[in-house]
XYZ file of C-alpha atoms in Angstrom:
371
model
C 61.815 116.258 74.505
C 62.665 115.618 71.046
C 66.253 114.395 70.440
C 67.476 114.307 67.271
C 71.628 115.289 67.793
C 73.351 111.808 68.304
C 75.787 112.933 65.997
C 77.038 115.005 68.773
C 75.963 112.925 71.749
C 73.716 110.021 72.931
C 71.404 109.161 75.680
C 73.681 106.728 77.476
C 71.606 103.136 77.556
C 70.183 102.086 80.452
C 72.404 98.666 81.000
C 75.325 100.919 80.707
C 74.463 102.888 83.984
C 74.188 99.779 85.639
C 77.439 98.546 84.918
C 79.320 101.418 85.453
C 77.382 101.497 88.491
C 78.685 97.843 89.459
C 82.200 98.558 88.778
C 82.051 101.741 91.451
C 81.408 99.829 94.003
C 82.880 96.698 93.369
C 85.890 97.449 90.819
C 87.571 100.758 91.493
C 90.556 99.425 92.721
C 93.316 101.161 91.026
C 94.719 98.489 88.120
C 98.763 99.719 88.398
C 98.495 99.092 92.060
C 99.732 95.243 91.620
C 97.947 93.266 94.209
C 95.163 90.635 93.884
C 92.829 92.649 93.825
C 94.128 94.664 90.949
C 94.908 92.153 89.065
C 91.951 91.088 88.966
C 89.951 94.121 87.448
C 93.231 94.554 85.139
C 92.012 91.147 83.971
C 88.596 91.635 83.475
C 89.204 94.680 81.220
C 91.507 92.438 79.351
C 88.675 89.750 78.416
C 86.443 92.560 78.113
C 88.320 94.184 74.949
C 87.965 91.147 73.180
C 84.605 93.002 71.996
C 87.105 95.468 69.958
C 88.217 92.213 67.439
C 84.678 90.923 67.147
C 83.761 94.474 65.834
C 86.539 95.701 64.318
C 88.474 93.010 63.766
C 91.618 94.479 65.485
C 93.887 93.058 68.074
C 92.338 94.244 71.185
C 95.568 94.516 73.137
C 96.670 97.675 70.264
C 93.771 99.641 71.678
C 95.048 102.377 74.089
C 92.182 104.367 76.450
C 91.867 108.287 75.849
C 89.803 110.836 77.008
C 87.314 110.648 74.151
C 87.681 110.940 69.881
C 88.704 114.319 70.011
C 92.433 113.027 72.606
C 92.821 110.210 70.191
C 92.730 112.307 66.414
C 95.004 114.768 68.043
C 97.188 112.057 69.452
C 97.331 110.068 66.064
C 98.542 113.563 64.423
C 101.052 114.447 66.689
C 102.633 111.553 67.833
C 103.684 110.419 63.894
C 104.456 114.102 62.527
C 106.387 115.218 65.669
C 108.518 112.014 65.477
C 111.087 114.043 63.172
C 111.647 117.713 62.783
C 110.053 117.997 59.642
C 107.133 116.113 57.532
C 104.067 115.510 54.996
C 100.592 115.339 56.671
C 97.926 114.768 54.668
C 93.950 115.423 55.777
C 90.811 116.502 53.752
C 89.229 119.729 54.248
C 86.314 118.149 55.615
C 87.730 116.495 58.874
C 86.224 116.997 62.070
C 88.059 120.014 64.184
C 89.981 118.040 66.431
C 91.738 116.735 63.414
C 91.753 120.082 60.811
C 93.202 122.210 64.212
C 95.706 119.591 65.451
C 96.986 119.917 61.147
C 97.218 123.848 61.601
C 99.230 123.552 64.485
C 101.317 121.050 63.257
C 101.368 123.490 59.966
C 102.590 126.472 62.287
C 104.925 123.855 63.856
C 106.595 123.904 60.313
C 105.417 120.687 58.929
C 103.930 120.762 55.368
C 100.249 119.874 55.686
C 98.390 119.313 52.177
C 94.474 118.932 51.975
C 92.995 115.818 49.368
C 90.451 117.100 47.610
C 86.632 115.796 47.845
C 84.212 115.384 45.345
C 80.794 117.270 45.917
C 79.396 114.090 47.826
C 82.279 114.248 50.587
C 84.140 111.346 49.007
C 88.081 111.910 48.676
C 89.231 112.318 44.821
C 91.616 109.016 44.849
C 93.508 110.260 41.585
C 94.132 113.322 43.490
C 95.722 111.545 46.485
C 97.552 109.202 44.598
C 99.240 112.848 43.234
C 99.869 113.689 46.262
C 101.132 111.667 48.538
C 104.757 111.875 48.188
C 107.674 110.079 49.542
C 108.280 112.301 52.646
C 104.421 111.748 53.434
C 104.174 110.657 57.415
C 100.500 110.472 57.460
C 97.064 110.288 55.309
C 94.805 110.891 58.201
C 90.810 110.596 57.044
C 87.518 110.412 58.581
C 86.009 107.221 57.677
C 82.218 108.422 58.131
C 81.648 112.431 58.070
C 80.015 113.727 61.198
C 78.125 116.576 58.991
C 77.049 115.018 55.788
C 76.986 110.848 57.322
C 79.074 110.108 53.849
C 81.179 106.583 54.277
C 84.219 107.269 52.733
C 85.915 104.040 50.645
C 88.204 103.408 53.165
C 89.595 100.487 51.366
C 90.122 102.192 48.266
C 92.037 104.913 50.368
C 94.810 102.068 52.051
C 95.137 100.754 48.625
C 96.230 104.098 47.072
C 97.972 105.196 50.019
C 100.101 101.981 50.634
C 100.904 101.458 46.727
C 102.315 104.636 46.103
C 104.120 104.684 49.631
C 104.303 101.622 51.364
C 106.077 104.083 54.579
C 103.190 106.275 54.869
C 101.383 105.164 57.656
C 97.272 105.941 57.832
C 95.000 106.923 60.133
C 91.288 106.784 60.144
C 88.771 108.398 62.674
C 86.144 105.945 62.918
C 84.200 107.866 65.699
C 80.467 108.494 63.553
C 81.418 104.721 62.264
C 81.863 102.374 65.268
C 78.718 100.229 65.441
C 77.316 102.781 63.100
C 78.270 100.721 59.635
C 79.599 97.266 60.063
C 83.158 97.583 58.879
C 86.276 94.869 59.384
C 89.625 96.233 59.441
C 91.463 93.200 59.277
C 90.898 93.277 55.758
C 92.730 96.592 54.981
C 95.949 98.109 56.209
C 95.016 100.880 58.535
C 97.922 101.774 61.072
C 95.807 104.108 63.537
C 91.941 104.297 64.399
C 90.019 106.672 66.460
C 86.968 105.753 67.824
C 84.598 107.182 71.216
C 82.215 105.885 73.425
C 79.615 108.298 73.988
C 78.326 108.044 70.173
C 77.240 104.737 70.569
C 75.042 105.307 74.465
C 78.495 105.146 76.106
C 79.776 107.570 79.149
C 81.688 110.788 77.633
C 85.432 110.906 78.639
C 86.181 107.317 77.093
C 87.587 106.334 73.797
C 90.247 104.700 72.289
C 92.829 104.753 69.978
C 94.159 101.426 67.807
C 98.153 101.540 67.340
C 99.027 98.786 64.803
C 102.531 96.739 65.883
C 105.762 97.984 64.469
C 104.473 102.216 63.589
C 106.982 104.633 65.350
C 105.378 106.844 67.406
C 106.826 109.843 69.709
C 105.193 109.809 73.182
C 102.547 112.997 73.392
C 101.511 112.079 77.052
C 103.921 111.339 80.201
C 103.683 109.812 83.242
C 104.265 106.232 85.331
C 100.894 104.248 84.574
C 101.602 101.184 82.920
C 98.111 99.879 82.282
C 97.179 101.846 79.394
C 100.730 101.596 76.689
C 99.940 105.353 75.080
C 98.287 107.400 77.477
C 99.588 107.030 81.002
C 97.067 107.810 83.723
C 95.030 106.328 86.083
C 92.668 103.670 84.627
C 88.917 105.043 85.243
C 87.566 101.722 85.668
C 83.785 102.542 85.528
C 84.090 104.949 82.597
C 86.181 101.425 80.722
C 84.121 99.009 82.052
C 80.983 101.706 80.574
C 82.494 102.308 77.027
C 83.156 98.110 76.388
C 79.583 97.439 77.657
C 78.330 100.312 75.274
C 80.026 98.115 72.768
C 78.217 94.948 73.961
C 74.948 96.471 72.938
C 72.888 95.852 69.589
C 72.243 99.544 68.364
C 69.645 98.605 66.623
C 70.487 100.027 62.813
C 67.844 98.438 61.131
C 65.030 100.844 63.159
C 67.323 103.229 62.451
C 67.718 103.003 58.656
C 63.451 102.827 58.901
C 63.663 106.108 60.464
C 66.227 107.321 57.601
C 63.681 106.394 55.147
C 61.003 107.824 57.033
C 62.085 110.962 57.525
C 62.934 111.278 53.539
C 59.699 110.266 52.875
C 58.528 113.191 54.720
C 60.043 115.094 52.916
C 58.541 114.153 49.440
C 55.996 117.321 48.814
C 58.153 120.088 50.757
C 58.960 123.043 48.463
C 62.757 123.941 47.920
C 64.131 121.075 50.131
C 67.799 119.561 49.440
C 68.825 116.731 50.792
C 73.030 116.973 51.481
C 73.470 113.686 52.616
C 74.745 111.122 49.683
C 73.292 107.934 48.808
C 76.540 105.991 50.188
C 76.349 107.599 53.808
C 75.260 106.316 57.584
C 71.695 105.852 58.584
C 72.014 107.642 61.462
C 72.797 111.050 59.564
C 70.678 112.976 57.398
C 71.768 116.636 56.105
C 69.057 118.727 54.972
C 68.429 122.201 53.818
C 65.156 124.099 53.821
C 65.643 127.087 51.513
C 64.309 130.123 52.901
C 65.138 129.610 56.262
C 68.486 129.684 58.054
C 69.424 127.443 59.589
C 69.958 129.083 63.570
C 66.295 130.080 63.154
C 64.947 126.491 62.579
C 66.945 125.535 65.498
C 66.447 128.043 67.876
C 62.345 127.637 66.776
C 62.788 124.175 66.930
C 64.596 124.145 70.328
C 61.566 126.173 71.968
C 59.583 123.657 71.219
C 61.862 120.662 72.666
C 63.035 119.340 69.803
C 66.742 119.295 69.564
C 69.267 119.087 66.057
C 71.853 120.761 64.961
C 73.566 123.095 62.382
C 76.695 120.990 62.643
C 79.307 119.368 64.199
C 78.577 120.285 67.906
C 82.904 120.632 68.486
C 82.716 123.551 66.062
C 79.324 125.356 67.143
C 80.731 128.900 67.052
C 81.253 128.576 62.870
C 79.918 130.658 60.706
C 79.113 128.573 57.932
C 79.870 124.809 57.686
C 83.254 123.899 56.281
C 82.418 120.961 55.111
C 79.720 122.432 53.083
C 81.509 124.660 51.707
C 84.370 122.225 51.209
C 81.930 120.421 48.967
C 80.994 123.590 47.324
C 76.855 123.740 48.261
C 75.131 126.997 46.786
C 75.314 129.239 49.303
C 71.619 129.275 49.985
C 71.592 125.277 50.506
C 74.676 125.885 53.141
C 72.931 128.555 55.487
C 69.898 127.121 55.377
C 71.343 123.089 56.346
C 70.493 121.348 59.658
C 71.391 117.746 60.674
C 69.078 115.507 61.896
C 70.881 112.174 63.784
C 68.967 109.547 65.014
C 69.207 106.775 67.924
C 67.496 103.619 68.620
C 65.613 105.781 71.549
C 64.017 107.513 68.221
C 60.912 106.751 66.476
C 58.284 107.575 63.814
C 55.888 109.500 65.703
C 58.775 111.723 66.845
C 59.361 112.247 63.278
C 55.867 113.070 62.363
C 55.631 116.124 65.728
C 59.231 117.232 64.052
C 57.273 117.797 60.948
C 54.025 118.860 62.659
C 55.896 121.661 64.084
C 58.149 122.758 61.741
C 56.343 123.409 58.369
C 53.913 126.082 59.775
C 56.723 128.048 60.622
C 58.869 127.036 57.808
C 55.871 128.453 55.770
C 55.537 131.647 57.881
C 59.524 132.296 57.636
C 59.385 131.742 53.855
C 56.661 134.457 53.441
C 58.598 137.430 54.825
C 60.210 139.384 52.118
């Protein structure tokens, strides 16, 4: 097998397994239960998110547990807008579902949801958000590296426009495609909320987190008696924790990574009516190509007969038509039917790259001939 979707998910690492294995059978005592024992593992995750301010450069103890990225966009949404009756949220048009749905509900809620515009490279037109945000705004909510496309948006340059036109408008950045995907330190912008999962990065899937700074007014979205975990109430799943913050541990190796970028362009070179999508300022993990001629559910489904996996998308929002993000940046139609993403992982490697190509152009060929 050829696996080249870790935009949607990743092999989980080896060292992973065995520490989620280790906390199973030697830490799954339940952390609100109060007794030594407890206490203990409650500690131990404790010294464990320290790894969150050595990444991200945010207090650890502001990080709240979820069920994955896709709990802690909607969360970040709903908790600000539904904190009054009434509201301005704004998103771009090329967010990842779990954000551009939680906005449409909010919309039918009756809140007044406004989409920034973005330039044909994914990046957010700063003069236009500067128009927009207004005083009433509750929330700028962006994704700081697209899932589709891999562009890193300036997220800098977005807290500065945001906070100088309205220092009240709190922001919110999903950072799921970014953690340990681009180096980035927080500390040095004002970002109020941050998304971010585990099983991007060779983590378990039902683990993420969300970052609350001190002092932003929040509504509660989830109920219950667990003290452990501040925003989300539940029972602590220790292994699935203990997993995500040892994902975090782990060098993913992004300079093999960026060689397999360049590889993989350099394939490329010689190939007939090829476009790449992907910008010049976006993640090595992501590349965004289209192969004229060919749609793109053909080249997958060929491609998936022959064990080797990518995608025509964001895997949360399979059942699309076309891309919306593509379109948002207004591609040619021919260039957005015709796009697949290739994501790579450390687990990745040249001569992978090379069979991807090996079996692919024959049949590229073959699909271009039929009139």
């Amino acid at each position: 097998m050829i696996y080249f979707d870790n935009s949607a998910t990743t092999r989980v690492d080896e060292k992973v397994i065995e520490e989620m294995a280790r906390v199973m059978n030697e830490m799954y005592l339940n952390v609100d239960s109060g007794y030594k024992g407890s206490e203990e593992v409650k500690k131990s995750i404790k010294e464990k998110k320290k790894i969150f301010k050595k990444i991200l450069g945010l207090n650890p103890d502001n990080f709240s547990f979820t069920s994955g990225g896709g709990e802690a966009n909607n969360f970040a949404l709903t908790s600000i807008m539904r904190r009054e009756k009434k509201g301005h949220l704004i998103i771009s048009p090329i967010e990842h579902p779990s954000l551009l749905n939680t906005a449409l509900e909010l919309k039918n809620e009756g809140y007044d949801v406004e989409f920034a515009k973005v330039d044909e490279y994914g990046n957010i037109d700063l003069e236009n958000l500067a128009d927009i945000v207004r005083e009433d705004t509750k929330l700028v909510s962006i994704m700081g590296v697209n899932n589709e496309i891999g562009t890193i948006i300036d997220m800098e340059a977005i807290s500065r426009v945001v906070k100088s036109k309205n220092p009240s408008t709190y922001l919110h950045i999903d950072f799921v495609q970014g953690l340990k995907h681009i180096d980035y330190d927080f500390s040095k912008i004002s970002v109020d909320l941050l998304s971010i999962s585990s099983h991007k990065i060779h983590g378990p899937k039902g683990i993420g987190a969300i970052y609350i700074k001190d002092g932003v007014k929040i509504k509660d979205q989830v109920y219950g008696d667990n003290s452990e975990n501040k925003y989300i109430p539940r029972t602590m799943p220790n292994e699935l924790v203990f997993g995500f913050l040892k994902a975090m541990e782990i060098d993913n190796n992004m300079e093999h990574i960026k060689e397999l970028k360049k590889y993989f362009l350099s394939k490329l070179e010689g190939i007939s009516n090829v476009y790449v999508n992907s910008p010049t300022n976006s993640s090595d993990s992501i590349i965004n190509v289209s192969f004229i001629g060919a749609r793109a559910e053909v080249l997958q489904n060929f491609l998936s007969s022959n064990d080797i996996y990518i995608s025509t998308g964001s895997a949360c929002s399979a059942n699309k038509k076309d891309s919306h993000v593509l379109k948002a940046i207004k591609l040619p139609k021919d260039r957005v039917i015709s796009a697949i993403r290739i994501s790579f992982s450390k687990y990745n490697t040249k001569d992978e790259i090379d069979k991807f190509f090996e079996v692919l152009l024959p049949f590229l060929n073959m699909v271009r001939s039929i009139k």
